[in-house]
Tab-separated table of C-alpha atoms and ligand atoms in Angstrom:
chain	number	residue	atom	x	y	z
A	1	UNK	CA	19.659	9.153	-25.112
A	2	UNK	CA	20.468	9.241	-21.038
A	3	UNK	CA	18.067	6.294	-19.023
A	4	UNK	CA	14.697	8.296	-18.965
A	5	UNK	CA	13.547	8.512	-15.413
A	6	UNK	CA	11.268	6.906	-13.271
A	7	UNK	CA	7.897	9.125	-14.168
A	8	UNK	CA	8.629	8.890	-17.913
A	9	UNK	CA	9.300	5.148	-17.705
A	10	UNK	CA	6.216	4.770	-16.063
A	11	UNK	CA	3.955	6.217	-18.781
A	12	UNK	CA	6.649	4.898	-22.190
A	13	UNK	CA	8.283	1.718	-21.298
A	14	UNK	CA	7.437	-1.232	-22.966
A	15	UNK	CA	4.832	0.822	-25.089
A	16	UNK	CA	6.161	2.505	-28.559
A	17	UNK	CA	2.835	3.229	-30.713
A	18	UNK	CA	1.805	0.252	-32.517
A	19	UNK	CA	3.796	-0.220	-35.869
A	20	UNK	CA	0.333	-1.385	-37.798
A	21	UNK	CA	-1.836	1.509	-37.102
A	22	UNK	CA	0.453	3.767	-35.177
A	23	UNK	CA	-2.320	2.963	-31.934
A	24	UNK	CA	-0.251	5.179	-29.019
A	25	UNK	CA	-2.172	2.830	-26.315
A	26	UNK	CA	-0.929	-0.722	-26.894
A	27	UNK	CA	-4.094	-3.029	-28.478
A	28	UNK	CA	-5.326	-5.453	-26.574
A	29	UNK	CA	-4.945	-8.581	-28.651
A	30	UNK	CA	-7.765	-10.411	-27.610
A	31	UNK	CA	-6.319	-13.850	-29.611
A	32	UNK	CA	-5.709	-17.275	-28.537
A	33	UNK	CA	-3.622	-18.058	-31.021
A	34	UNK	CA	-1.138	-16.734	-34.123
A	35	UNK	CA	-0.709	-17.771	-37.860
A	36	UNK	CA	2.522	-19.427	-38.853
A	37	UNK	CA	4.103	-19.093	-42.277
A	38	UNK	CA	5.152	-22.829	-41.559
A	39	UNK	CA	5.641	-24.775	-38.955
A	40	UNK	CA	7.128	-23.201	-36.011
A	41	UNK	CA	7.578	-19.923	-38.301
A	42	UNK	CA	6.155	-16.940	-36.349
A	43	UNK	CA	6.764	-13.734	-35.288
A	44	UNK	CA	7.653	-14.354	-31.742
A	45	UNK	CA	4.032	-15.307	-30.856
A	46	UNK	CA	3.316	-18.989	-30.835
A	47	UNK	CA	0.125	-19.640	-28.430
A	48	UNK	CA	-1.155	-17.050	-26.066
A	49	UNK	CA	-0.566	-19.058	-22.971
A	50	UNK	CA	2.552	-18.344	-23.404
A	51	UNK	CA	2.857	-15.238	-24.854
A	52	UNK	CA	0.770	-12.193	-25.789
A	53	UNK	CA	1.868	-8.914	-27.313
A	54	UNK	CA	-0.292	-6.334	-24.478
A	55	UNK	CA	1.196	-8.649	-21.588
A	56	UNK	CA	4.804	-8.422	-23.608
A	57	UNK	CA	3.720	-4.603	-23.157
A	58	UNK	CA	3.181	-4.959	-19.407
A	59	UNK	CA	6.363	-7.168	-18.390
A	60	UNK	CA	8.686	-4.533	-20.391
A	61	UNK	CA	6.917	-1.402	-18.378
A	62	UNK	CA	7.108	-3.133	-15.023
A	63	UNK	CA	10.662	-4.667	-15.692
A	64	UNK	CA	11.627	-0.804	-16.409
A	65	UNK	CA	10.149	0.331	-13.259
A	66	UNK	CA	12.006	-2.099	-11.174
A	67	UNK	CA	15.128	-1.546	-12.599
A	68	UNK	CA	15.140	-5.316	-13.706
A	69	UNK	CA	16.583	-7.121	-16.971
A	70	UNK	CA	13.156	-9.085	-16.819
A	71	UNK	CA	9.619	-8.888	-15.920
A	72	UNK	CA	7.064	-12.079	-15.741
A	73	UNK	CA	3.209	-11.114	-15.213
A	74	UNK	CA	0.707	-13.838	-13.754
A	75	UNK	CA	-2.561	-13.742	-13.373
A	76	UNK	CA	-2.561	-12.729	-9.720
A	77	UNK	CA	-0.160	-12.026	-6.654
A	78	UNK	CA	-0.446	-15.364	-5.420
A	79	UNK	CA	0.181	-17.079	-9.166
A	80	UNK	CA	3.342	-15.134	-8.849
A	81	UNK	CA	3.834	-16.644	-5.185
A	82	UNK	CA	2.968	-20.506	-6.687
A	83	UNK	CA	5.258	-19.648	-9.754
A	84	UNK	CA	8.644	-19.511	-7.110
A	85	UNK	CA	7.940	-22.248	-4.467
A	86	UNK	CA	7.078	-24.446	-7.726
A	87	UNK	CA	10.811	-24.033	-8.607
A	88	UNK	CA	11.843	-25.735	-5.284
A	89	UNK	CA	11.985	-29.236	-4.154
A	90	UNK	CA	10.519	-31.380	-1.123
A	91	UNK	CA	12.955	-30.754	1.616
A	92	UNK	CA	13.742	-27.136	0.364
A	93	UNK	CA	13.354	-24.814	3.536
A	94	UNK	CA	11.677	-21.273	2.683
A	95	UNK	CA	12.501	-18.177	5.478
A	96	UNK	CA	9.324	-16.101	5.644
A	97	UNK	CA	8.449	-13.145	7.476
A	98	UNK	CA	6.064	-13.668	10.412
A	99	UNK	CA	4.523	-10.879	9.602
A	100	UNK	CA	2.878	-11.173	5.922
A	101	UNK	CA	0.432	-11.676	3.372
A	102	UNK	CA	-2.027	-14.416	4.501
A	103	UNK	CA	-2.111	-15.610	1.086
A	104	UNK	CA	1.497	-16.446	1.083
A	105	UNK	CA	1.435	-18.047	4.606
A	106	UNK	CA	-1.826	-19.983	3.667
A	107	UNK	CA	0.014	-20.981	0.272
A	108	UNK	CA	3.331	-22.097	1.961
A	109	UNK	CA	1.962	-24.337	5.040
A	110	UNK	CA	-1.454	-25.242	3.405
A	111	UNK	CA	-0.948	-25.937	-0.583
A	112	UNK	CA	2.837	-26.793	-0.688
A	113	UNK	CA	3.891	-28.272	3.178
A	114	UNK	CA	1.990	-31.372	1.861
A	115	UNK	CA	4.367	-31.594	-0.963
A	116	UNK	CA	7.226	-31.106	1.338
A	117	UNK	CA	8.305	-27.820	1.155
A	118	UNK	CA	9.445	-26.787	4.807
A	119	UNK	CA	8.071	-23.271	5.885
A	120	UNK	CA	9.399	-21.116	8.705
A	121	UNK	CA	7.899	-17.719	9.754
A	122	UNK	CA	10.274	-15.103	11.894
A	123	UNK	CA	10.614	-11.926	12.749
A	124	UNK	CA	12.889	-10.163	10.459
A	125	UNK	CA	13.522	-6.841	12.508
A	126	UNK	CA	17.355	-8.137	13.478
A	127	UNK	CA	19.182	-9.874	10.175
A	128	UNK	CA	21.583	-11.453	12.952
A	129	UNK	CA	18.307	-13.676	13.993
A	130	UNK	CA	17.439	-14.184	10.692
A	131	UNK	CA	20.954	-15.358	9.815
A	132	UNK	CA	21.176	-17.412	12.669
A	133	UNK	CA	17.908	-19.514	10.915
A	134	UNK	CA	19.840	-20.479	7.633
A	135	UNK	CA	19.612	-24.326	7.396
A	136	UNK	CA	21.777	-25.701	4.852
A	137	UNK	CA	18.362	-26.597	3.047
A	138	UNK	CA	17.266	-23.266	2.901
A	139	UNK	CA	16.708	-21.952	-0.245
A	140	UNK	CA	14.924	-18.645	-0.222
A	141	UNK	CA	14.581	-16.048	2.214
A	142	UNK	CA	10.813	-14.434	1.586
A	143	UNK	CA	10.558	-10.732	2.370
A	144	UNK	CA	7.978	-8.403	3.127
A	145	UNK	CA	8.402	-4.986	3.881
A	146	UNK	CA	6.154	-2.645	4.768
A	147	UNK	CA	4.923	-5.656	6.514
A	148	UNK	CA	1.217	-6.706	6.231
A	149	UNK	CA	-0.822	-5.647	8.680
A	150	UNK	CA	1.806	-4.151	10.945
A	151	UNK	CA	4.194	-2.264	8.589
A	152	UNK	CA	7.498	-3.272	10.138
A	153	UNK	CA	10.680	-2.366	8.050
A	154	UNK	CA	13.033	-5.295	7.169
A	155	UNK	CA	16.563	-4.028	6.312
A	156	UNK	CA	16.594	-5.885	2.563
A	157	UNK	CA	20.350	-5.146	2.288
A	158	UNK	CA	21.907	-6.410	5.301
A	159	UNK	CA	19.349	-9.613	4.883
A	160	UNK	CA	20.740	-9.603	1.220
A	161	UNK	CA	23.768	-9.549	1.766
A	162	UNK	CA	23.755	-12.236	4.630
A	163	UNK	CA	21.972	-14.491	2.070
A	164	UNK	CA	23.523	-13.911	-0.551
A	165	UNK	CA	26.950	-15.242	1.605
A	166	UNK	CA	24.857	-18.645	1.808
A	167	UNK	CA	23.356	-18.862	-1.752
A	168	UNK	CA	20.203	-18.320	-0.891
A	169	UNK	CA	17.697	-16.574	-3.202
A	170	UNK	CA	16.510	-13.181	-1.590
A	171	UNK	CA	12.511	-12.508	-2.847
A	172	UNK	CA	11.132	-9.445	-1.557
A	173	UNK	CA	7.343	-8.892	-1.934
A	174	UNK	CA	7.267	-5.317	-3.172
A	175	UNK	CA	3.447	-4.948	-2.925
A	176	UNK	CA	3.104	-2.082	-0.722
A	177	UNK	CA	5.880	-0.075	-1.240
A	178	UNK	CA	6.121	-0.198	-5.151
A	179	UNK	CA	9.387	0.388	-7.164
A	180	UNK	CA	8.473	4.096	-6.829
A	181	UNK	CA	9.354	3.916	-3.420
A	182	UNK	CA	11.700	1.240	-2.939
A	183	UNK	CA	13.896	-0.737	-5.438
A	184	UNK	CA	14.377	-4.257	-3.950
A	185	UNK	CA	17.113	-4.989	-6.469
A	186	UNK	CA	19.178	-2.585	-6.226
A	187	UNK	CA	19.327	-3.419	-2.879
A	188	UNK	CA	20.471	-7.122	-3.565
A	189	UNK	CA	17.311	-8.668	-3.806
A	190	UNK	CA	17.047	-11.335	-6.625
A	191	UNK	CA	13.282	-11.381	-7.256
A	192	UNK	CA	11.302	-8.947	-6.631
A	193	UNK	CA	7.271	-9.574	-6.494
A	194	UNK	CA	4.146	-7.379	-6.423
A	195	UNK	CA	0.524	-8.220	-6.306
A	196	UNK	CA	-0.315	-5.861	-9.482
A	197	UNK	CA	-3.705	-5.753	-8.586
A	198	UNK	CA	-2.888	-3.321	-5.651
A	199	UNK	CA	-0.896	-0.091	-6.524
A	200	UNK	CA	0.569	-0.686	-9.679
A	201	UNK	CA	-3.032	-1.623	-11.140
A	202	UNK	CA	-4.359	1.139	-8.793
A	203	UNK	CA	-8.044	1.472	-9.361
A	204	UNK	CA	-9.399	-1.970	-7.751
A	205	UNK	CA	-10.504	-3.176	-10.795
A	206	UNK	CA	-8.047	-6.570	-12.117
A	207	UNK	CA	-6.204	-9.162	-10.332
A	208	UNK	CA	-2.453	-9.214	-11.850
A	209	UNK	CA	0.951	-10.299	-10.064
A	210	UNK	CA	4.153	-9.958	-11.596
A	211	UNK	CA	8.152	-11.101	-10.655
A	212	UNK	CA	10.800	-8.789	-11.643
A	213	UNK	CA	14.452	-9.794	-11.895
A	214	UNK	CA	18.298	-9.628	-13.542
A	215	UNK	CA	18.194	-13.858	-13.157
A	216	UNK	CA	18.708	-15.034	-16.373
A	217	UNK	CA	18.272	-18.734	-14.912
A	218	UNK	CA	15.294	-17.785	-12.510
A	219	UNK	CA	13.833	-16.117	-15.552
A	220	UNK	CA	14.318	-19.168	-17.466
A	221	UNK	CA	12.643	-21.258	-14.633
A	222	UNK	CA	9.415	-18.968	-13.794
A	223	UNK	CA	8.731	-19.100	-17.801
A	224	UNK	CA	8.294	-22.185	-17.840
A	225	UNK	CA	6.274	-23.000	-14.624
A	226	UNK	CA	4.097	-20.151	-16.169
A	227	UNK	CA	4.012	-21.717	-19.577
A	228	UNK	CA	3.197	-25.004	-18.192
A	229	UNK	CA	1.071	-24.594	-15.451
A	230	UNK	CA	-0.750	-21.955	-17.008
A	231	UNK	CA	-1.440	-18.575	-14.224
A	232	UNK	CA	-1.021	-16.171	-17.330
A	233	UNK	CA	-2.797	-13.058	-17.328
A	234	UNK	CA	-5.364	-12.246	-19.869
A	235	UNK	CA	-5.007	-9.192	-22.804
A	236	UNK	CA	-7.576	-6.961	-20.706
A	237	UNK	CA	-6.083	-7.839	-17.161
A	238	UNK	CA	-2.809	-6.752	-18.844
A	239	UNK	CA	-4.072	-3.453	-20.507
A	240	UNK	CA	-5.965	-2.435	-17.612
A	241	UNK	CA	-2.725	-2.535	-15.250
A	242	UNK	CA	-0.593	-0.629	-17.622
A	243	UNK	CA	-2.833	2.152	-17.866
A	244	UNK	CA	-2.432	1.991	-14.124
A	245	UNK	CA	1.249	2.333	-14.052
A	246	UNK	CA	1.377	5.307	-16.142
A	247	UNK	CA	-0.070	7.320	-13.126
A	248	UNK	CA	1.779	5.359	-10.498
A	249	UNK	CA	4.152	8.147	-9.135
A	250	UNK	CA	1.401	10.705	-9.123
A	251	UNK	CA	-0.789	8.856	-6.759
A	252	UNK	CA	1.877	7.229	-4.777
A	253	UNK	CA	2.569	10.596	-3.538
A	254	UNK	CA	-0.964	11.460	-2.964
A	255	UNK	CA	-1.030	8.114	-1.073
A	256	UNK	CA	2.036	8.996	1.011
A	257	UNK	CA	0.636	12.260	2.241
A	258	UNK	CA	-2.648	11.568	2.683
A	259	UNK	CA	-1.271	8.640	5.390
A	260	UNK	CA	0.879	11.087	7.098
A	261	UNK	CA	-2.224	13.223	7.860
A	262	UNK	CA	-4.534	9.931	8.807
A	263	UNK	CA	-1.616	8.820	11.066
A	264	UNK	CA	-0.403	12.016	12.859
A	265	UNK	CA	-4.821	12.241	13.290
A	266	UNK	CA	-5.031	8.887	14.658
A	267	UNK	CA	-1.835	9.329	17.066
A	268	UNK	CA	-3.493	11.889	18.745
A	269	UNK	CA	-7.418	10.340	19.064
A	270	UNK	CA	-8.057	9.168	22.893
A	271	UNK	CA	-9.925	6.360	21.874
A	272	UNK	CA	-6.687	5.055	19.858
A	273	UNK	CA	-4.317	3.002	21.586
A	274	UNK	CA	-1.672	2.721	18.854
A	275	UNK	CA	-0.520	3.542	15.092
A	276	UNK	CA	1.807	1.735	12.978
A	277	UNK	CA	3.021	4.131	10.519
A	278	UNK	CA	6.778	3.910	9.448
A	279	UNK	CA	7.158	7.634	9.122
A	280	UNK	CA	6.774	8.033	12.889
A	281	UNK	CA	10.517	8.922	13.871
A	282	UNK	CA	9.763	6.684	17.048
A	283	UNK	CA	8.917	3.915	14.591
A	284	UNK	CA	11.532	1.122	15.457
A	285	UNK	CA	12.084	0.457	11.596
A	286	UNK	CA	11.973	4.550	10.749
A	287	UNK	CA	15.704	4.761	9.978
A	288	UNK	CA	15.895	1.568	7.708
A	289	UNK	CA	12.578	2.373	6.028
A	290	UNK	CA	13.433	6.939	5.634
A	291	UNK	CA	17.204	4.900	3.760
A	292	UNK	CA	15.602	2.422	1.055
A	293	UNK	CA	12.634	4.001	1.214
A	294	UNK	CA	11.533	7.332	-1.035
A	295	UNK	CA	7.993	8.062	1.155
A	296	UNK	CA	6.441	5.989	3.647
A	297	UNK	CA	3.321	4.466	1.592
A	298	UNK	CA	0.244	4.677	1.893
A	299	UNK	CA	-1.017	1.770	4.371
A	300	UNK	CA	-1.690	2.906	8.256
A	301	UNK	CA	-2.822	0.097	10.642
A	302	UNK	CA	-3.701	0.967	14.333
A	303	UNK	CA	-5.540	-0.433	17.271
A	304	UNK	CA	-8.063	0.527	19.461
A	305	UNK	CA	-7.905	0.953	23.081
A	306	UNK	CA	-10.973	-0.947	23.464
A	307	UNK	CA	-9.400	-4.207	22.152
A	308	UNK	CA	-12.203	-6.439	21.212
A	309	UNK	CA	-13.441	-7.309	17.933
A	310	UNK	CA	-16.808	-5.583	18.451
A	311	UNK	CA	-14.903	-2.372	18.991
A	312	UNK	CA	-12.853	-2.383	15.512
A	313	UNK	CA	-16.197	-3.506	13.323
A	314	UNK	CA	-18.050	-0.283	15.251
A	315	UNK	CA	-15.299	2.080	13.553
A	316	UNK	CA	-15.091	0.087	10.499
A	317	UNK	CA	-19.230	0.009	9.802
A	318	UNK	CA	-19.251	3.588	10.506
A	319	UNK	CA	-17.141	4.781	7.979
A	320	UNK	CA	-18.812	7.240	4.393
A	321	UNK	CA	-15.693	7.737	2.740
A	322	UNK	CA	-13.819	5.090	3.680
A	323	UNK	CA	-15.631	1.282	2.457
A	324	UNK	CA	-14.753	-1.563	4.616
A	325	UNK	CA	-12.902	-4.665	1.887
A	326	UNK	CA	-10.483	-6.430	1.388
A	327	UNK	CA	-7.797	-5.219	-0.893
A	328	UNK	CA	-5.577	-2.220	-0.766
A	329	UNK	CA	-3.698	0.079	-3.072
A	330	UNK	CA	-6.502	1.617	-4.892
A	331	UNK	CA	-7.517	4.890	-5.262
A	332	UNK	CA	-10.366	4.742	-3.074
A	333	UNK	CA	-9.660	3.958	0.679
A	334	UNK	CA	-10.269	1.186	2.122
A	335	UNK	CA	-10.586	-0.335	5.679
A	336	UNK	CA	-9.411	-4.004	6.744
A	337	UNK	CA	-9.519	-6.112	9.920
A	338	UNK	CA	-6.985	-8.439	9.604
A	339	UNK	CA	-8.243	-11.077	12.433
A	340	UNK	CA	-11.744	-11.218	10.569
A	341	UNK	CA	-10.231	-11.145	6.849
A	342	UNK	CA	-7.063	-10.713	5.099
A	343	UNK	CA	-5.375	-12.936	8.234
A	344	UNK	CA	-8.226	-15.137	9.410
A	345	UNK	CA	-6.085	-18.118	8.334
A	346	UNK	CA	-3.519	-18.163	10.359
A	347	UNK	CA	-4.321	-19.461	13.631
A	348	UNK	CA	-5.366	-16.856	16.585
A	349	UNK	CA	-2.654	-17.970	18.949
A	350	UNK	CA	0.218	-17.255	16.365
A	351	UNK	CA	-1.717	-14.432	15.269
A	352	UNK	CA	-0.885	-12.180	18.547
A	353	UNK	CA	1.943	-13.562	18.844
A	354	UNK	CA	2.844	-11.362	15.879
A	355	UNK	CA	1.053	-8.388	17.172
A	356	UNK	CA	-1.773	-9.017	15.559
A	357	UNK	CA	-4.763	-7.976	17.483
A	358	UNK	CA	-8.510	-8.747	17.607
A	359	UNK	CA	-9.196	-4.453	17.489
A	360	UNK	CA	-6.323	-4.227	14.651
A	361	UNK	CA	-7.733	-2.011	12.025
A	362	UNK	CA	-5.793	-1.440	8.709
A	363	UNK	CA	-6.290	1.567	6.498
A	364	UNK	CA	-5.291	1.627	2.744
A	365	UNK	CA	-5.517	5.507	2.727
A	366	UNK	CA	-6.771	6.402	-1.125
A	367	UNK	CA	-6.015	9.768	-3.014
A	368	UNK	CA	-9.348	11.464	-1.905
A	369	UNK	CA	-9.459	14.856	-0.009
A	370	UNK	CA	-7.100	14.316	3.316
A	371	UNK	CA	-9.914	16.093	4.915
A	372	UNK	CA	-12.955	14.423	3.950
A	373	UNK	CA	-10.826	11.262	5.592
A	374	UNK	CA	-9.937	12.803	8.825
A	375	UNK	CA	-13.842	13.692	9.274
A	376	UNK	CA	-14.828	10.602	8.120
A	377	UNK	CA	-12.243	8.723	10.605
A	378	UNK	CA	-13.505	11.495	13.128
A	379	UNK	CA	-17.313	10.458	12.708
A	380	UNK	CA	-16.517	6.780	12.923
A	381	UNK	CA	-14.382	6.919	16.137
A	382	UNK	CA	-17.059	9.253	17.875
A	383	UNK	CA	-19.655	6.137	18.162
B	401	PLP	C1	-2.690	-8.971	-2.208
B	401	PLP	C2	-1.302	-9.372	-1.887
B	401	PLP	C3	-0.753	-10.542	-2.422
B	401	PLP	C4	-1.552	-11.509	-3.267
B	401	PLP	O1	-1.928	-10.935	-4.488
B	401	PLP	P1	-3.265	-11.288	-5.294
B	401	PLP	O2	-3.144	-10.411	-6.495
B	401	PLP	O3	-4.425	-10.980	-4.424
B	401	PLP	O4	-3.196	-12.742	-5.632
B	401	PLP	C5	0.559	-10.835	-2.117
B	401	PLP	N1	1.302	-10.022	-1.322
B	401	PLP	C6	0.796	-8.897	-0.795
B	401	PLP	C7	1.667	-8.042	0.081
B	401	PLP	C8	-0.510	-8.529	-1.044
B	401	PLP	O5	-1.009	-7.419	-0.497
């Protein structure tokens, strides 16, 4: 049988019905532990820290998606994070976007600097600047794209390929594009990471990361940080995000278009001052992101002419439709202001220097009516 493709992998892989009771949905095997015949005589299931047959379930089906040999779940994003700057050394240099996840910056400087692991944030719009910041201590380059809040597009094979040339391991945090839309590893990537508990879960209701990879040695590695230091997800966390992937290409493309409308609306509002949308054609990383890129998401961040912080909380408290939280990626939509939450830990003055603004607003655009969100946008704006 030919590879199935991505929509059928999505709602099959890793789940044949159960050979006990012929179950279709995989159980959730709410058990600690498994009996041995004798000593160390099992059937592949020893203690449920380290494995568990529903999360077995969930690492084939996201492995599949990804187009990876291997998948690893943890019990969040961040676990996932821990799980790869655990595998370095004090003295190891990490490359990181300057433009990313406050939970990764916060966890690089704050929880591991201490231990000396030596954290640099850049721009990553031009690989020749980024290759010009290899140390010979560097040892991973740490990519976001979409970037969070400002959705710039990092080329991941020219920065691949420029690591690769150095031997250093490319991650790419694949969180807000999802392998439906972009395939990190294909694209020369050697890890690549989601926070599960954003698209891939889908419906806001679990916390799950994952890594995804052909690294039979970095597989090897992340097993047993996750074995030993113990951020393993539990059966339910597990069972609830595969029941999200099975619908992950049907509302990806309900999140894609429903962004183009809230964008092309917001470009076009006099009160707005700016969108940051990759599917603009003027958007600088447009041809990058319209190559390894199958839609343009379903995140739109923009900023308000009026650029103080009272200004961005007016729109985002007058919102029906959309509900002002942190988060992304769920069905529902969602409004964020990065200075206030999802970024508040990195310090103000490196804050704009990344673009970040106090009126920033960023919109995880859900799979409701496209309408019912421009009015709802349109009613918030008008106050
Ligand atoms: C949310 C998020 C994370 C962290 O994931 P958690 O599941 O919240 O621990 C990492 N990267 C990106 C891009 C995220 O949006």
């Amino acid at each position: 049988m030919p590879t199935p493709r991505f929509a059928t992998l999505a709602v099959h892989a890793g789940q044949a019905p159960d050979p006990q009771t012929g179950a279709v949905m995989p159980p959730i095997y709410q058990t600690s532990t498994y009996a041995q015949r004798a000593p160390g005589e099992h059937q592949g299931y020893a203690y449920a820290r380290v494995s568990n047959p529903t999360r077995t379930a969930l690492e084939q089906n996201l492995a599949a998606l990804e187009g990876a040999k291997h998948g690893i779940a943890f019990s969040s994003g961040v676990a996932a994070t821990d799980a790869v700057i655990k595998c370095l050394k004090p003295g190891d240099h990490v490359l990181a976007s300057n433009d990313l996840y406050g939970g990764t910056y916060r966890l690089l400087r704050q929880v591991f600097g201490p231990f000396g692991i030596d954290s640099e944030f850049i721009p990553m719009d031009d690989p020749d600047f980024v290759a010009s910041r290899f140390r010979d201590t560097t040892r991973i380059l740490w990519i976001e794209t979409p970037t969070n809040p400002l959705l710039n597009i990092v080329d991941i094979a020219a920065l691949a390929a420029a690591a690769k040339a150095h031997g250093i391991t490319v991650v790419v945090d694949n969180t807000f594009a999802t392998p439906y839309l972009q395939r990190p590893l294909a694209l020369g990537a050697d890890l690549a990471l989601h926070s599960t508990t954003k698209y891939l879960g889908g419906h806001s209701d679990v916390i799950g990361g994952a890594i995804c990879t052909n690294d039979d040695a970095w597989t090897e590695r992340l097993r047993f940080i996750a074995k030993s230091t113990g951020a393993v997800p539990g059966p339910m966390d597990c069972f609830l995000t595969l029941r999200g992937t099975k619908t992950l290409h049907l509302r990806m493309d309900r999140h894609c278009t429903n962004a183009g409308r809230v964008a092309g609306y917001l470009a076009s509002h006099p009160k707005v001052a700016r969108v940051y949308w990759p599917g603009f054609p003027d958007h600088p990383g447009h041809a990058v992101a319209a190559r390894q890129m199958s839609g343009f998401g379903g995140m739109v961040s923009f900023v308000l002419k009026d650029e103080s912080i009272e200004a961005a909380v007016r729109v985002m408290t007058g919102t029906r439709v959309f509900t002002l939280a942190e988060s992304l990626g769920g069905v529902e939509s969602l409004t964020n202001h990065p200075a206030t939450m999802t970024h508040a830990s990195i310090p103000r003055e490196e804050r704009l220097a990344a673009g970040l603004h106090d009126s920033l607003i960023r919109l995880s655009v859900g799979v409701e009516d496209a309408e019912d969100l421009l009015e709802d946008l349109e009613r918030a704006l008008a106050r």
